[in-house]
């Protein structure tokens, strides 16, 4: 069966510091991978998605970036965090092919910027 | 107009009640539909897919109405443990991206 791992679970960072969140998927190959952010009490905002190694699509212009160095690894980064980057960051995967492709989420990282 | 709209609630219901949520969508080309459940401070979890023929999973029934462009989720015999936020979601042709509703909050009280 497929599993998705995301870490760390919580993170407290000062404004202006760098960020690296990592997500890995097991039990499937060539998944679609996604990064979302959810502000407190709000809906899911798609940040990036990837359909293959090195292929990144950005949905929202901001100071975040994503990379996919391996088939089942997806990394979210920032060089300098802003206060507005606080939120709940979720990684998700779906099958790469087929009609219906529900997304499955990792446990999330709760990021607080001080 | 938003692509997906949900009543944010909250819905406050007693245990044992039947509660229904609707979610409307604007793109008639939408192909696949889902309901997710999100507990407080947790990740969304897939509850069920939604089909025109309707599908049932225990106390939960989901329905798609393509003509009127909405999906519904019916919960029968509500339990305290059903308290959560319910998100509808849809995929357009290609299925790379999923569009999520903002969620409907449900509180089931003893």
PDB file of C-alpha atoms in Angstrom:
ATOM      1  CA  UNK A   1       0.000   0.000   0.000  1.00  0.00           C
ATOM      2  CA  UNK A   2       1.041   3.588  -0.517  1.00  0.00           C
ATOM      3  CA  UNK A   3       2.205   5.836   2.285  1.00  0.00           C
ATOM      4  CA  UNK A   4       3.253   9.447   2.369  1.00  0.00           C
ATOM      5  CA  UNK A   5       5.703  10.856   4.877  1.00  0.00           C
ATOM      6  CA  UNK A   6       6.068  14.509   5.657  1.00  0.00           C
ATOM      7  CA  UNK A   7       8.338  16.156   8.172  1.00  0.00           C
ATOM      8  CA  UNK A   8       8.764  17.914  10.475  1.00  0.00           C
ATOM      9  CA  UNK A   9       5.355  17.904  12.114  1.00  0.00           C
ATOM     10  CA  UNK A  10       5.815  21.351  13.653  1.00  0.00           C
ATOM     11  CA  UNK A  11       8.337  24.075  13.029  1.00  0.00           C
ATOM     12  CA  UNK A  12       8.932  27.489  14.567  1.00  0.00           C
ATOM     13  CA  UNK A  13      11.148  29.764  12.537  1.00  0.00           C
ATOM     14  CA  UNK A  14      12.189  33.431  12.789  1.00  0.00           C
ATOM     15  CA  UNK A  15      11.340  35.877  10.024  1.00  0.00           C
ATOM     16  CA  UNK A  16      14.028  35.889   7.357  1.00  0.00           C
ATOM     17  CA  UNK A  17      15.243  32.361   8.029  1.00  0.00           C
ATOM     18  CA  UNK A  18      15.325  29.646   5.338  1.00  0.00           C
ATOM     19  CA  UNK A  19      12.889  26.759   5.086  1.00  0.00           C
ATOM     20  CA  UNK A  20      13.036  23.214   3.826  1.00  0.00           C
ATOM     21  CA  UNK A  21      10.104  20.809   4.133  1.00  0.00           C
ATOM     22  CA  UNK A  22      10.400  17.319   2.762  1.00  0.00           C
ATOM     23  CA  UNK A  23       7.820  14.830   1.571  1.00  0.00           C
ATOM     24  CA  UNK A  24       8.322  11.279   0.338  1.00  0.00           C
ATOM     25  CA  UNK A  25       5.894   8.727  -1.029  1.00  0.00           C
ATOM     26  CA  UNK A  26       6.285   4.970  -0.807  1.00  0.00           C
ATOM     27  CA  UNK A  27       4.542   2.163  -2.619  1.00  0.00           C
ATOM     28  CA  UNK A  28       3.944   3.813  -5.981  1.00  0.00           C
ATOM     29  CA  UNK A  29       5.976   5.119  -8.865  1.00  0.00           C
ATOM     30  CA  UNK A  30       5.669   8.299 -10.915  1.00  0.00           C
ATOM     31  CA  UNK A  31       3.054   9.889  -8.654  1.00  0.00           C
ATOM     32  CA  UNK A  32       1.743  13.406  -9.079  1.00  0.00           C
ATOM     33  CA  UNK A  33       2.929  15.415  -6.074  1.00  0.00           C
ATOM     34  CA  UNK A  34       1.477  18.552  -4.552  1.00  0.00           C
ATOM     35  CA  UNK A  35       2.191  21.187  -1.904  1.00  0.00           C
ATOM     36  CA  UNK A  36      -0.709  23.005  -0.290  1.00  0.00           C
ATOM     37  CA  UNK A  37      -0.924  25.640   2.411  1.00  0.00           C
ATOM     38  CA  UNK A  38      -3.883  26.071   4.717  1.00  0.00           C
ATOM     39  CA  UNK A  39      -4.120  29.230   6.785  1.00  0.00           C
ATOM     40  CA  UNK A  40      -5.961  28.981  10.097  1.00  0.00           C
ATOM     41  CA  UNK A  41      -9.674  28.487   9.481  1.00  0.00           C
ATOM     42  CA  UNK A  42      -9.255  28.720   5.727  1.00  0.00           C
ATOM     43  CA  UNK A  43      -9.367  26.442   2.696  1.00  0.00           C
ATOM     44  CA  UNK A  44      -6.548  24.673   0.894  1.00  0.00           C
ATOM     45  CA  UNK A  45      -4.323  26.787  -1.324  1.00  0.00           C
ATOM     46  CA  UNK A  46      -2.390  24.870  -3.980  1.00  0.00           C
ATOM     47  CA  UNK A  47       1.202  26.109  -4.069  1.00  0.00           C
ATOM     48  CA  UNK A  48       3.023  23.718  -6.418  1.00  0.00           C
ATOM     49  CA  UNK A  49       2.449  20.479  -8.236  1.00  0.00           C
ATOM     50  CA  UNK A  50       4.717  18.108 -10.099  1.00  0.00           C
ATOM     51  CA  UNK A  51       3.968  15.398 -12.646  1.00  0.00           C
ATOM     52  CA  UNK A  52       7.543  14.098 -12.853  1.00  0.00           C
ATOM     53  CA  UNK A  53      11.153  14.506 -11.758  1.00  0.00           C
ATOM     54  CA  UNK A  54      12.305  18.079 -12.247  1.00  0.00           C
ATOM     55  CA  UNK A  55       8.853  19.212 -13.429  1.00  0.00           C
ATOM     56  CA  UNK A  56       7.365  21.875 -11.187  1.00  0.00           C
ATOM     57  CA  UNK A  57       4.287  24.005 -11.782  1.00  0.00           C
ATOM     58  CA  UNK A  58       3.776  27.041  -9.575  1.00  0.00           C
ATOM     59  CA  UNK A  59       0.287  28.181  -8.766  1.00  0.00           C
ATOM     60  CA  UNK A  60       0.928  31.221  -6.596  1.00  0.00           C
ATOM     61  CA  UNK A  61       3.804  33.722  -7.007  1.00  0.00           C
ATOM     62  CA  UNK A  62       5.575  34.088  -3.666  1.00  0.00           C
ATOM     63  CA  UNK A  63       8.868  33.550  -1.942  1.00  0.00           C
ATOM     64  CA  UNK A  64       8.505  29.766  -1.898  1.00  0.00           C
ATOM     65  CA  UNK A  65       9.955  27.258  -4.348  1.00  0.00           C
ATOM     66  CA  UNK A  66       9.634  23.524  -4.857  1.00  0.00           C
ATOM     67  CA  UNK A  67      11.877  20.835  -6.223  1.00  0.00           C
ATOM     68  CA  UNK A  68      11.510  17.176  -7.122  1.00  0.00           C
ATOM     69  CA  UNK A  69      14.987  15.664  -7.153  1.00  0.00           C
ATOM     70  CA  UNK A  70      13.712  12.071  -7.145  1.00  0.00           C
ATOM     71  CA  UNK A  71      10.550  10.364  -8.355  1.00  0.00           C
ATOM     72  CA  UNK A  72       8.965  10.125  -4.929  1.00  0.00           C
ATOM     73  CA  UNK A  73      10.520  13.111  -3.171  1.00  0.00           C
ATOM     74  CA  UNK A  74       9.083  16.600  -3.119  1.00  0.00           C
ATOM     75  CA  UNK A  75      10.715  19.511  -1.299  1.00  0.00           C
ATOM     76  CA  UNK A  76       9.312  22.915  -0.414  1.00  0.00           C
ATOM     77  CA  UNK A  77      11.848  25.658   0.234  1.00  0.00           C
ATOM     78  CA  UNK A  78      12.241  29.312   0.989  1.00  0.00           C
ATOM     79  CA  UNK A  79      15.338  31.458   1.253  1.00  0.00           C
ATOM     80  CA  UNK A  80      13.737  34.029   3.547  1.00  0.00           C
ATOM     81  CA  UNK A  81      10.502  33.382   5.415  1.00  0.00           C
ATOM     82  CA  UNK A  82       7.864  36.069   5.873  1.00  0.00           C
ATOM     83  CA  UNK A  83       5.313  36.349   8.656  1.00  0.00           C
ATOM     84  CA  UNK A  84       2.629  35.585   6.077  1.00  0.00           C
ATOM     85  CA  UNK A  85       4.221  32.181   5.416  1.00  0.00           C
ATOM     86  CA  UNK A  86       2.771  30.839   8.658  1.00  0.00           C
ATOM     87  CA  UNK A  87       0.284  28.057   8.129  1.00  0.00           C
ATOM     88  CA  UNK A  88      -0.346  24.360   7.804  1.00  0.00           C
ATOM     89  CA  UNK A  89       1.654  22.884   4.915  1.00  0.00           C
ATOM     90  CA  UNK A  90       0.376  19.711   3.356  1.00  0.00           C
ATOM     91  CA  UNK A  91       2.002  17.430   0.849  1.00  0.00           C
ATOM     92  CA  UNK A  92      -0.231  15.195  -1.241  1.00  0.00           C
ATOM     93  CA  UNK A  93       0.116  12.552  -3.948  1.00  0.00           C
ATOM     94  CA  UNK A  94      -2.125  11.037  -6.577  1.00  0.00           C
ATOM     95  CA  UNK A  95      -1.678   8.379  -9.228  1.00  0.00           C
ATOM     96  CA  UNK A  96       0.013   9.681 -12.342  1.00  0.00           C
ATOM     97  CA  UNK A  97      -2.368   8.049 -14.806  1.00  0.00           C
ATOM     98  CA  UNK A  98      -5.969   6.973 -14.888  1.00  0.00           C
ATOM     99  CA  UNK A  99      -9.267   8.789 -14.854  1.00  0.00           C
ATOM    100  CA  UNK A 100     -10.102   9.309 -11.236  1.00  0.00           C
ATOM    101  CA  UNK A 101      -7.107  10.431  -9.176  1.00  0.00           C
ATOM    102  CA  UNK A 102      -8.054  11.358  -5.630  1.00  0.00           C
ATOM    103  CA  UNK A 103      -5.288  13.034  -3.709  1.00  0.00           C
ATOM    104  CA  UNK A 104      -3.944  11.614  -0.468  1.00  0.00           C
ATOM    105  CA  UNK A 105      -2.344  13.861   2.099  1.00  0.00           C
ATOM    106  CA  UNK A 106       0.578  13.607   4.466  1.00  0.00           C
ATOM    107  CA  UNK A 107       0.223  14.520   8.131  1.00  0.00           C
ATOM    108  CA  UNK A 108       1.209  18.119   7.454  1.00  0.00           C
ATOM    109  CA  UNK A 109       3.719  20.551   8.919  1.00  0.00           C
ATOM    110  CA  UNK A 110       2.475  23.340  11.147  1.00  0.00           C
ATOM    111  CA  UNK A 111       4.786  26.304  10.518  1.00  0.00           C
ATOM    112  CA  UNK A 112       4.857  29.313  12.819  1.00  0.00           C
ATOM    113  CA  UNK A 113       6.911  32.348  11.913  1.00  0.00           C
ATOM    114  CA  UNK A 114       8.009  34.615  14.754  1.00  0.00           C
TER     115      UNK A 114
ATOM    116  CA  UNK B   1     -17.978  32.930  -9.368  1.00  0.00           C
ATOM    117  CA  UNK B   2     -15.909  30.421  -7.415  1.00  0.00           C
ATOM    118  CA  UNK B   3     -15.315  27.072  -9.067  1.00  0.00           C
ATOM    119  CA  UNK B   4     -16.553  25.244  -5.990  1.00  0.00           C
ATOM    120  CA  UNK B   5     -18.852  26.617  -3.312  1.00  0.00           C
ATOM    121  CA  UNK B   6     -19.848  25.115  -0.006  1.00  0.00           C
ATOM    122  CA  UNK B   7     -21.955  26.399   2.865  1.00  0.00           C
ATOM    123  CA  UNK B   8     -19.324  26.947   5.592  1.00  0.00           C
ATOM    124  CA  UNK B   9     -21.824  26.154   8.356  1.00  0.00           C
ATOM    125  CA  UNK B  10     -21.385  25.326  11.118  1.00  0.00           C
ATOM    126  CA  UNK B  11     -24.062  22.687  11.226  1.00  0.00           C
ATOM    127  CA  UNK B  12     -24.954  21.845  14.819  1.00  0.00           C
ATOM    128  CA  UNK B  13     -26.928  18.617  15.060  1.00  0.00           C
ATOM    129  CA  UNK B  14     -27.819  16.201  17.871  1.00  0.00           C
ATOM    130  CA  UNK B  15     -26.569  12.644  17.888  1.00  0.00           C
ATOM    131  CA  UNK B  16     -28.709  10.416  15.715  1.00  0.00           C
ATOM    132  CA  UNK B  17     -29.749  13.187  13.356  1.00  0.00           C
ATOM    133  CA  UNK B  18     -29.504  13.064   9.591  1.00  0.00           C
ATOM    134  CA  UNK B  19     -27.540  15.895   8.038  1.00  0.00           C
ATOM    135  CA  UNK B  20     -26.882  16.782   4.414  1.00  0.00           C
ATOM    136  CA  UNK B  21     -24.266  19.009   2.804  1.00  0.00           C
ATOM    137  CA  UNK B  22     -24.289  20.337  -0.715  1.00  0.00           C
ATOM    138  CA  UNK B  23     -21.486  21.612  -2.862  1.00  0.00           C
ATOM    139  CA  UNK B  24     -22.032  23.431  -6.166  1.00  0.00           C
ATOM    140  CA  UNK B  25     -19.536  23.696  -8.984  1.00  0.00           C
ATOM    141  CA  UNK B  26     -19.361  25.970 -11.984  1.00  0.00           C
ATOM    142  CA  UNK B  27     -17.407  24.000 -14.594  1.00  0.00           C
ATOM    143  CA  UNK B  28     -19.688  21.579 -16.377  1.00  0.00           C
ATOM    144  CA  UNK B  29     -16.612  19.761 -17.730  1.00  0.00           C
ATOM    145  CA  UNK B  30     -15.640  18.590 -14.239  1.00  0.00           C
ATOM    146  CA  UNK B  31     -14.977  14.865 -14.346  1.00  0.00           C
ATOM    147  CA  UNK B  32     -14.345  13.393 -10.918  1.00  0.00           C
ATOM    148  CA  UNK B  33     -15.799  14.295  -7.551  1.00  0.00           C
ATOM    149  CA  UNK B  34     -14.883  13.502  -3.967  1.00  0.00           C
ATOM    150  CA  UNK B  35     -15.717  14.177  -0.352  1.00  0.00           C
ATOM    151  CA  UNK B  36     -12.941  14.584   2.207  1.00  0.00           C
ATOM    152  CA  UNK B  37     -13.093  14.799   5.960  1.00  0.00           C
ATOM    153  CA  UNK B  38     -10.709  17.018   7.920  1.00  0.00           C
ATOM    154  CA  UNK B  39     -10.449  16.841  11.688  1.00  0.00           C
ATOM    155  CA  UNK B  40      -9.237  19.856  13.618  1.00  0.00           C
ATOM    156  CA  UNK B  41      -5.499  20.435  13.023  1.00  0.00           C
ATOM    157  CA  UNK B  42      -5.207  17.301  10.900  1.00  0.00           C
ATOM    158  CA  UNK B  43      -4.831  16.534   7.223  1.00  0.00           C
ATOM    159  CA  UNK B  44      -7.856  15.995   4.946  1.00  0.00           C
ATOM    160  CA  UNK B  45      -8.685  12.335   4.426  1.00  0.00           C
ATOM    161  CA  UNK B  46     -10.561  10.923   1.491  1.00  0.00           C
ATOM    162  CA  UNK B  47     -14.041   9.913   2.580  1.00  0.00           C
ATOM    163  CA  UNK B  48     -15.516   8.733  -0.688  1.00  0.00           C
ATOM    164  CA  UNK B  49     -15.767   9.308  -4.402  1.00  0.00           C
ATOM    165  CA  UNK B  50     -19.030  10.588  -5.819  1.00  0.00           C
ATOM    166  CA  UNK B  51     -20.872   9.147  -8.800  1.00  0.00           C
ATOM    167  CA  UNK B  52     -24.047   9.998 -10.669  1.00  0.00           C
ATOM    168  CA  UNK B  53     -25.529   6.675  -9.668  1.00  0.00           C
ATOM    169  CA  UNK B  54     -24.952   7.537  -6.024  1.00  0.00           C
ATOM    170  CA  UNK B  55     -22.780   5.563  -3.669  1.00  0.00           C
ATOM    171  CA  UNK B  56     -23.086   4.539  -0.086  1.00  0.00           C
ATOM    172  CA  UNK B  57     -20.571   3.654   2.592  1.00  0.00           C
ATOM    173  CA  UNK B  58     -22.286   2.707   5.811  1.00  0.00           C
ATOM    174  CA  UNK B  59     -24.049   5.787   7.143  1.00  0.00           C
ATOM    175  CA  UNK B  60     -22.665   7.992   4.387  1.00  0.00           C
ATOM    176  CA  UNK B  61     -24.298   8.499   1.000  1.00  0.00           C
ATOM    177  CA  UNK B  62     -22.860  10.657  -1.756  1.00  0.00           C
ATOM    178  CA  UNK B  63     -24.651  11.810  -4.867  1.00  0.00           C
ATOM    179  CA  UNK B  64     -23.715  13.728  -8.005  1.00  0.00           C
ATOM    180  CA  UNK B  65     -26.252  15.765  -9.952  1.00  0.00           C
ATOM    181  CA  UNK B  66     -24.590  16.791 -13.211  1.00  0.00           C
ATOM    182  CA  UNK B  67     -27.637  18.621 -14.556  1.00  0.00           C
ATOM    183  CA  UNK B  68     -27.760  20.976 -11.593  1.00  0.00           C
ATOM    184  CA  UNK B  69     -23.984  20.853 -11.010  1.00  0.00           C
ATOM    185  CA  UNK B  70     -23.872  19.895  -7.379  1.00  0.00           C
ATOM    186  CA  UNK B  71     -22.742  17.043  -5.216  1.00  0.00           C
ATOM    187  CA  UNK B  72     -24.186  16.078  -1.873  1.00  0.00           C
ATOM    188  CA  UNK B  73     -23.183  14.140   1.211  1.00  0.00           C
ATOM    189  CA  UNK B  74     -25.784  12.645   3.517  1.00  0.00           C
ATOM    190  CA  UNK B  75     -24.847  11.406   6.969  1.00  0.00           C
ATOM    191  CA  UNK B  76     -27.427   9.282   8.757  1.00  0.00           C
ATOM    192  CA  UNK B  77     -27.529   8.516  12.487  1.00  0.00           C
ATOM    193  CA  UNK B  78     -24.853  11.107  13.269  1.00  0.00           C
ATOM    194  CA  UNK B  79     -22.215  10.165  15.830  1.00  0.00           C
ATOM    195  CA  UNK B  80     -20.143  12.467  18.013  1.00  0.00           C
ATOM    196  CA  UNK B  81     -17.127  11.238  16.047  1.00  0.00           C
ATOM    197  CA  UNK B  82     -18.582  12.655  12.822  1.00  0.00           C
ATOM    198  CA  UNK B  83     -17.755  16.160  14.053  1.00  0.00           C
ATOM    199  CA  UNK B  84     -15.274  17.512  11.506  1.00  0.00           C
ATOM    200  CA  UNK B  85     -14.994  19.718   8.458  1.00  0.00           C
ATOM    201  CA  UNK B  86     -16.197  18.142   5.223  1.00  0.00           C
ATOM    202  CA  UNK B  87     -14.547  19.267   2.002  1.00  0.00           C
ATOM    203  CA  UNK B  88     -15.906  18.640  -1.446  1.00  0.00           C
ATOM    204  CA  UNK B  89     -13.414  18.322  -4.274  1.00  0.00           C
ATOM    205  CA  UNK B  90     -13.467  17.951  -8.020  1.00  0.00           C
ATOM    206  CA  UNK B  91     -11.106  17.296 -10.878  1.00  0.00           C
ATOM    207  CA  UNK B  92     -11.379  18.559 -14.405  1.00  0.00           C
ATOM    208  CA  UNK B  93     -10.189  16.758 -17.523  1.00  0.00           C
ATOM    209  CA  UNK B  94      -6.653  15.451 -17.055  1.00  0.00           C
ATOM    210  CA  UNK B  95      -6.967  15.087 -13.301  1.00  0.00           C
ATOM    211  CA  UNK B  96      -3.689  16.751 -12.418  1.00  0.00           C
ATOM    212  CA  UNK B  97      -5.262  19.322 -10.182  1.00  0.00           C
ATOM    213  CA  UNK B  98      -7.986  18.974  -7.613  1.00  0.00           C
ATOM    214  CA  UNK B  99     -10.140  21.929  -6.659  1.00  0.00           C
ATOM    215  CA  UNK B 100     -11.278  21.891  -3.064  1.00  0.00           C
ATOM    216  CA  UNK B 101     -14.198  23.644  -1.478  1.00  0.00           C
ATOM    217  CA  UNK B 102     -13.551  25.683   1.644  1.00  0.00           C
ATOM    218  CA  UNK B 103     -15.317  23.091   3.779  1.00  0.00           C
ATOM    219  CA  UNK B 104     -18.462  22.734   5.860  1.00  0.00           C
ATOM    220  CA  UNK B 105     -18.055  22.392   9.614  1.00  0.00           C
ATOM    221  CA  UNK B 106     -20.198  19.840  11.413  1.00  0.00           C
ATOM    222  CA  UNK B 107     -20.669  19.632  15.174  1.00  0.00           C
ATOM    223  CA  UNK B 108     -22.556  16.639  16.502  1.00  0.00           C
ATOM    224  CA  UNK B 109     -23.673  17.089  20.107  1.00  0.00           C
ATOM    225  CA  UNK B 110     -24.818  14.617  22.722  1.00  0.00           C
TER     226      UNK B 110
END
